[in-house]
Short mmCIF file of C-alpha atoms in Angstrom, two decimals:
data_model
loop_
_atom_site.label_atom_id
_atom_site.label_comp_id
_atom_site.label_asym_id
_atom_site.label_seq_id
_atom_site.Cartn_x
_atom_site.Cartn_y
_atom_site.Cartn_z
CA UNK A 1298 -26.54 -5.97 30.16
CA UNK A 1299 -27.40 -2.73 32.29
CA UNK A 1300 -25.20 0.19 32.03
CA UNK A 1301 -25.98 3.34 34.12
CA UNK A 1302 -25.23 7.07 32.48
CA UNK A 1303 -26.01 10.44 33.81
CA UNK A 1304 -28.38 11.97 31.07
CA UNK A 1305 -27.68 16.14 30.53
CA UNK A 1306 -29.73 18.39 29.25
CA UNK A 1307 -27.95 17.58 25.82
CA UNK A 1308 -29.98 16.25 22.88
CA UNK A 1309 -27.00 13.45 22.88
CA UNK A 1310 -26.36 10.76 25.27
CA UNK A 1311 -22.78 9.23 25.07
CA UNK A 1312 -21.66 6.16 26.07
CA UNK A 1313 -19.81 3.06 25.90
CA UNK A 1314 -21.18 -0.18 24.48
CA UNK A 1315 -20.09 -3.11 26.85
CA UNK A 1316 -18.44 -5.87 25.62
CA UNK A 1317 -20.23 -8.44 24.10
CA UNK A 1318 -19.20 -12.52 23.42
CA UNK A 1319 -20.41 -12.71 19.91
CA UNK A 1320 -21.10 -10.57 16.99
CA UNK A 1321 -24.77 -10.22 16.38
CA UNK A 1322 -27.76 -7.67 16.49
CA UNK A 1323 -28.92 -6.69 20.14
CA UNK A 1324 -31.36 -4.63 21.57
CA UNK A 1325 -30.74 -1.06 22.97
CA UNK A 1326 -33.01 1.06 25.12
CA UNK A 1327 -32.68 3.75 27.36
CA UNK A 1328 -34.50 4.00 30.37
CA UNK A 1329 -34.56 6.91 33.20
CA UNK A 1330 -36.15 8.10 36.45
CA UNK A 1331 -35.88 4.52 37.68
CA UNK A 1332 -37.41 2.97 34.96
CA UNK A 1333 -40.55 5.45 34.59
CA UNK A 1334 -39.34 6.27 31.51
CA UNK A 1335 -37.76 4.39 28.05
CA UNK A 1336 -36.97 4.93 24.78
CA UNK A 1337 -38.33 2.85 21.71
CA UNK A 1338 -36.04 -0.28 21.11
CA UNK A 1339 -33.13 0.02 19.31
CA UNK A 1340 -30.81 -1.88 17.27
CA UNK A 1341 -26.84 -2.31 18.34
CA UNK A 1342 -25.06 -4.34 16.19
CA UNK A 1343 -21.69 -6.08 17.62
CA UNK A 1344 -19.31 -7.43 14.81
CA UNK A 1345 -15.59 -8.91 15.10
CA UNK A 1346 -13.01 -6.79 14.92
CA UNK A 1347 -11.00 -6.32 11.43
CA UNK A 1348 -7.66 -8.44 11.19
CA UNK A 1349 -4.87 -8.01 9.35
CA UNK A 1350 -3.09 -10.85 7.61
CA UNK A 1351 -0.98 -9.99 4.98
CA UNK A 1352 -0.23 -6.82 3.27
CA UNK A 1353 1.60 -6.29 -0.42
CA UNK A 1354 3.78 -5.03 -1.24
CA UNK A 1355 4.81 -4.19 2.14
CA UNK A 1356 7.26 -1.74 1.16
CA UNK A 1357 7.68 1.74 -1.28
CA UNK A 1358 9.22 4.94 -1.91
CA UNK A 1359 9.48 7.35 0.74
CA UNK A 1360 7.18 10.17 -1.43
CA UNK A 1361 4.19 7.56 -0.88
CA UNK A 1362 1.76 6.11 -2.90
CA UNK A 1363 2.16 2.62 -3.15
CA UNK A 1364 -1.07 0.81 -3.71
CA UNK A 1365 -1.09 -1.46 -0.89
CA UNK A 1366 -3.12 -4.18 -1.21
CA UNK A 1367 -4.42 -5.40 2.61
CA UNK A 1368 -5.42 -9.32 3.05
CA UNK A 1369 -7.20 -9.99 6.31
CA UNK A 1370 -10.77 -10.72 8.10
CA UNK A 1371 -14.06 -9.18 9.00
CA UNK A 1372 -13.62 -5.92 6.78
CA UNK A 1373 -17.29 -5.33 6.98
CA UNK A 1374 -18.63 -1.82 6.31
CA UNK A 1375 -21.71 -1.83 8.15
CA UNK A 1376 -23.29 1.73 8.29
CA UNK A 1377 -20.21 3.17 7.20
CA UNK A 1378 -20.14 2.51 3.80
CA UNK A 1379 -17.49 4.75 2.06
CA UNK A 1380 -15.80 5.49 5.26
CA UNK A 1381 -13.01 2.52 5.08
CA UNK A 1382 -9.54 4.05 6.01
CA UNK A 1383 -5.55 2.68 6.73
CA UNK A 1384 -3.77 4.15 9.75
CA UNK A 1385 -0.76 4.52 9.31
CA UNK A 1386 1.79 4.95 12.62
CA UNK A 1387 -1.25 6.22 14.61
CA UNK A 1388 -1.37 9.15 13.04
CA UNK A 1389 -1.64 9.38 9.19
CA UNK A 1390 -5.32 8.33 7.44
CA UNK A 1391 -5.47 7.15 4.20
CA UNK A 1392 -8.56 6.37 1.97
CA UNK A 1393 -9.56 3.04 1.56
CA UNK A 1394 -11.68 0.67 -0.86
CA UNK A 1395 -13.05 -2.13 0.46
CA UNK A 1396 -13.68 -5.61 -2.74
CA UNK A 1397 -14.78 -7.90 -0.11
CA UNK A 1398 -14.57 -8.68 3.53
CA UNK A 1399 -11.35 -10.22 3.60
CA UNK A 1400 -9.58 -7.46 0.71
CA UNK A 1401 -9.27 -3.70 1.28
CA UNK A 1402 -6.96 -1.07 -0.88
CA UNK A 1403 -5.24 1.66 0.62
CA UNK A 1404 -2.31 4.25 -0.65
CA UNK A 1405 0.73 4.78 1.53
CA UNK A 1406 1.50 8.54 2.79
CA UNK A 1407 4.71 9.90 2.39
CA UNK A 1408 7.06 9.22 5.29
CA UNK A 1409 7.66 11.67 7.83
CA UNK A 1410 11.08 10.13 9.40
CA UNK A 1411 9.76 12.93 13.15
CA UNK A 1412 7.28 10.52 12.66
CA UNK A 1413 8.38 6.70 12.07
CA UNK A 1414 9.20 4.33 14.87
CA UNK A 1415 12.67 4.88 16.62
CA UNK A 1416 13.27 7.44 12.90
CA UNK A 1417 13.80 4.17 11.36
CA UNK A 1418 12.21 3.53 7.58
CA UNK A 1419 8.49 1.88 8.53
CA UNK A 1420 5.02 2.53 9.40
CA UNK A 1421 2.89 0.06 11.29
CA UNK A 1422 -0.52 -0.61 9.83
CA UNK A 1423 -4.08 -0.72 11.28
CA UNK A 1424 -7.74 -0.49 9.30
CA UNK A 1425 -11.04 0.29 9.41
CA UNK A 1426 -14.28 -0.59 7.08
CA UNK A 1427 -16.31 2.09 8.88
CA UNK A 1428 -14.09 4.92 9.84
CA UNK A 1429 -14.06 4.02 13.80
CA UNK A 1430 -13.16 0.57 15.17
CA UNK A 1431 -9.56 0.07 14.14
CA UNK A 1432 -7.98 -3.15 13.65
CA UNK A 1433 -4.65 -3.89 15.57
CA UNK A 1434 -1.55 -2.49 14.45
CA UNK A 1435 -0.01 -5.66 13.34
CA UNK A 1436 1.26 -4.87 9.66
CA UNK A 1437 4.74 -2.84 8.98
CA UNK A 1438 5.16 -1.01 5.78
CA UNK A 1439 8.79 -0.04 5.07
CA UNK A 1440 9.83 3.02 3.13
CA UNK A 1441 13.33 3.09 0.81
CA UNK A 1442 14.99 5.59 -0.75
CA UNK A 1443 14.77 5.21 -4.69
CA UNK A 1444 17.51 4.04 -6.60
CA UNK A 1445 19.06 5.91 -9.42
CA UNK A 1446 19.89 4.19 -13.00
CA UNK A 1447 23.29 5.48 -14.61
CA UNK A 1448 24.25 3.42 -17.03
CA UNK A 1449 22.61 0.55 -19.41
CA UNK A 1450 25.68 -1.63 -20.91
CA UNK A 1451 25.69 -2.82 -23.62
CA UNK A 1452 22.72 -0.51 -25.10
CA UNK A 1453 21.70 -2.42 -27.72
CA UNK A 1454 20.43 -6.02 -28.18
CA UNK A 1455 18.80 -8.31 -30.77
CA UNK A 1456 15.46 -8.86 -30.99
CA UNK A 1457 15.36 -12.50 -30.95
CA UNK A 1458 18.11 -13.13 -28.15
CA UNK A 1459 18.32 -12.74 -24.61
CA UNK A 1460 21.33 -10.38 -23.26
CA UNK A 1461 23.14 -10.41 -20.56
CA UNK A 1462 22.55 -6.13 -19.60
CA UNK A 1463 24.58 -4.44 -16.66
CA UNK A 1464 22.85 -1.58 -14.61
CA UNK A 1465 25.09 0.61 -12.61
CA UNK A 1466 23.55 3.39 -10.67
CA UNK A 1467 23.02 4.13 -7.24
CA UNK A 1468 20.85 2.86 -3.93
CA UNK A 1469 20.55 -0.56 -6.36
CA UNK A 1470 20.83 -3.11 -3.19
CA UNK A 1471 18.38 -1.65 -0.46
CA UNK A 1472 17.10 -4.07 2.65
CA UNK A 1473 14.22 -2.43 2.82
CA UNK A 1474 13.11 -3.66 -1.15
CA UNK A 1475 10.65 -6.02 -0.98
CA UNK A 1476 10.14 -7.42 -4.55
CA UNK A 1477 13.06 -5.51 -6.66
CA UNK A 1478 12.30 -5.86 -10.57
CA UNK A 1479 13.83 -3.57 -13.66
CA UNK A 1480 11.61 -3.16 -16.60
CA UNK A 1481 12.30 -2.57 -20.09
CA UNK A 1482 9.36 -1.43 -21.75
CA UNK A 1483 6.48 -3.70 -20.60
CA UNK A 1484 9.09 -6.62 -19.40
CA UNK A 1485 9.09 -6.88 -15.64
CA UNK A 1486 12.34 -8.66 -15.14
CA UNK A 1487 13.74 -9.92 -11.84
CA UNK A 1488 17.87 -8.85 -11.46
CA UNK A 1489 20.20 -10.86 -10.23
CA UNK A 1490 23.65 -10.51 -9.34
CA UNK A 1491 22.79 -7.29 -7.22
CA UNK A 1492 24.82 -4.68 -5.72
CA UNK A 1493 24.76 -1.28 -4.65
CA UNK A 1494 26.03 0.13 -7.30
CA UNK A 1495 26.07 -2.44 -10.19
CA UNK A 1496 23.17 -5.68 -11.34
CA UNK A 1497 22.90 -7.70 -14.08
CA UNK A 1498 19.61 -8.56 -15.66
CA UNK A 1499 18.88 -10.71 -18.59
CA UNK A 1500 16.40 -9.13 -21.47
CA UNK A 1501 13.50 -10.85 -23.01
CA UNK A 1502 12.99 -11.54 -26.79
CA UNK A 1503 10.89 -8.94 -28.81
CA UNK A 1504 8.85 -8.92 -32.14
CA UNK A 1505 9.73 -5.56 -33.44
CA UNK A 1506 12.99 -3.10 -33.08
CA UNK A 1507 12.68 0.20 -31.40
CA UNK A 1508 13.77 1.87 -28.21
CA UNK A 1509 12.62 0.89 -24.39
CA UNK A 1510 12.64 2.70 -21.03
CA UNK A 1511 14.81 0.62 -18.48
CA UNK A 1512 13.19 1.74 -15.15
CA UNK A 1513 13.73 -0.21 -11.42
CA UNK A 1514 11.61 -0.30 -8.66
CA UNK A 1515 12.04 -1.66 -5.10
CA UNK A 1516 8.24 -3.13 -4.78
CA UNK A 1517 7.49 -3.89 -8.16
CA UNK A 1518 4.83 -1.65 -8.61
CA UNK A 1519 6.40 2.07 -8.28
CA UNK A 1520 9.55 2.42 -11.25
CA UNK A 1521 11.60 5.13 -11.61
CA UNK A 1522 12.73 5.77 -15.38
CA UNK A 1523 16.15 6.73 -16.06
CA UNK A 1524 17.68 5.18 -19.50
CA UNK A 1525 16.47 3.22 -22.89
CA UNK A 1526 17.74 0.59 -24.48
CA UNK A 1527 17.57 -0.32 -28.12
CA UNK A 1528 16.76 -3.38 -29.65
CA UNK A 1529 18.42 -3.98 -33.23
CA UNK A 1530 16.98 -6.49 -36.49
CA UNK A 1531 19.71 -7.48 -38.59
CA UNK A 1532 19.40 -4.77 -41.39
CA UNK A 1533 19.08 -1.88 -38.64
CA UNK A 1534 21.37 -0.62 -35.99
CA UNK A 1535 20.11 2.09 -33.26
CA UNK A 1536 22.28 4.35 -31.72
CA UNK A 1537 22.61 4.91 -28.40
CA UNK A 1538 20.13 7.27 -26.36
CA UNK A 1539 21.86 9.15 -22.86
CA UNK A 1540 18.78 11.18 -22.59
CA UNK A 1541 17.62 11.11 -18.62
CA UNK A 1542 14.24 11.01 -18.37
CA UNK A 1543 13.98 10.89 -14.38
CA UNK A 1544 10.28 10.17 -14.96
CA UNK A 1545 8.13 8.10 -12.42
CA UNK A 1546 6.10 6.06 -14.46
#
């Protein structure tokens, strides 16, 4: 293919690769002053374009940085190794890490609701491997507002029994979650019963008595910490903490 350019007095010639029907190496040389003139041959490599499958979690907390982990196609660095970024809206870059060519890892920025779609809650998605040829927007991350742990009833349990615990708090039931879990300790636990205000959760067994932080998240991965529970053995009895920790863990 033959594209024609005016050449300045510029040490830098832009221009515009046509398109191409397959990805592979091709050669590139420039040629001037009807073809009295050429360049050494060059290499131009054509490659597919990234694609986005699946991203996860697709939602987080609107102060960012949620790990998002981004499934698709042809994430191949080429010469830009170390370049690999998430778009974000059009508008926000993010770092990225790139495993393999069908696995890339990006954080999410905080939300700017002048920003978002329609001032609604989300973020579409696009990549890159190399830092220029973006993938299509095709992925939407949400953002939610965190919820807020008040109360842990009862706040005490035995070690070698499940219990039944209610969580009431605030911002508990949110459409925009995407994999809600509460944690005590290092139990990820999936509520049930779920409300805005109130859930219900049943605890694991444990091997030893002590105190746990009972933290919530709406993605799984991002908890906010807010009371503790104690476990109890039979010859000891803890007494309840109402220390706030407010901690993001």
């Amino acid at each position: 293919t033959t594209e024609i350019y005016t050449l300045s007095l510029h040490d830098a010639l832009p221009i515009s690769s046509p398109p191409f029907p397959t990805a592979r190496d091709v050669s590139l040389i420039i040629q001037y002053e009807n073809d009295r003139f050429k360049s050494s041959q060059l290499t131009f490599t054509y490659y597919d374009q990234a694609r986005i499958s699946s991203i996860g979690p697709a939602c987080g907390p609107v102060h960012g940085y949620t790990q998002i982990e981004v499934k698709g196609s042809s994430f191949v660095e080429n010469n830009g190794f170390g370049k690999a970024k998430c778009l974000f809206n059009h508008t926000y870059y993010t770092n990225a890490t790139v495993r393999d060519s069908t696995t890339m890892y990006c954080d999410s920025p905080p939300l700017d609701l002048g920003d978002s779609d329609s001032g609604d809650y989300l973020y579409n998605l696009s990549v890159s491997a190399d830092g220029e040829a973006f993938s299509n927007a095709t992925a939407t991350f949400t953002y939610y507002d965190q919820p807020t742990i008040e109360a842990v009833t009862p706040a005490l349990g035995p070690m070698d029994e499940s219990t039944t615990v209610t969580i009431r708090g605030l911002g508990l039931k949110n459409p925009s979650f995407c994999n809600p879990t509460v944690r005590f300790g290092q139990h990820v636990l999936t509520p049930h019963a779920v409300s805005d205000n109130t859930l219900t959760v049943a605890t694991t067994t444990v091997h030893r008595p002590g105190a746990v932080v009972v933290a919530m998240s709406g993605n799984g991965q991002q908890f906010i910490s807010d009371r503790t529970l104690h476990y109890r053995d039979k010859q000891n009895t803890f007494e309840r903490s109402e220390e706030h920790t407010s901690e993001l863990q």
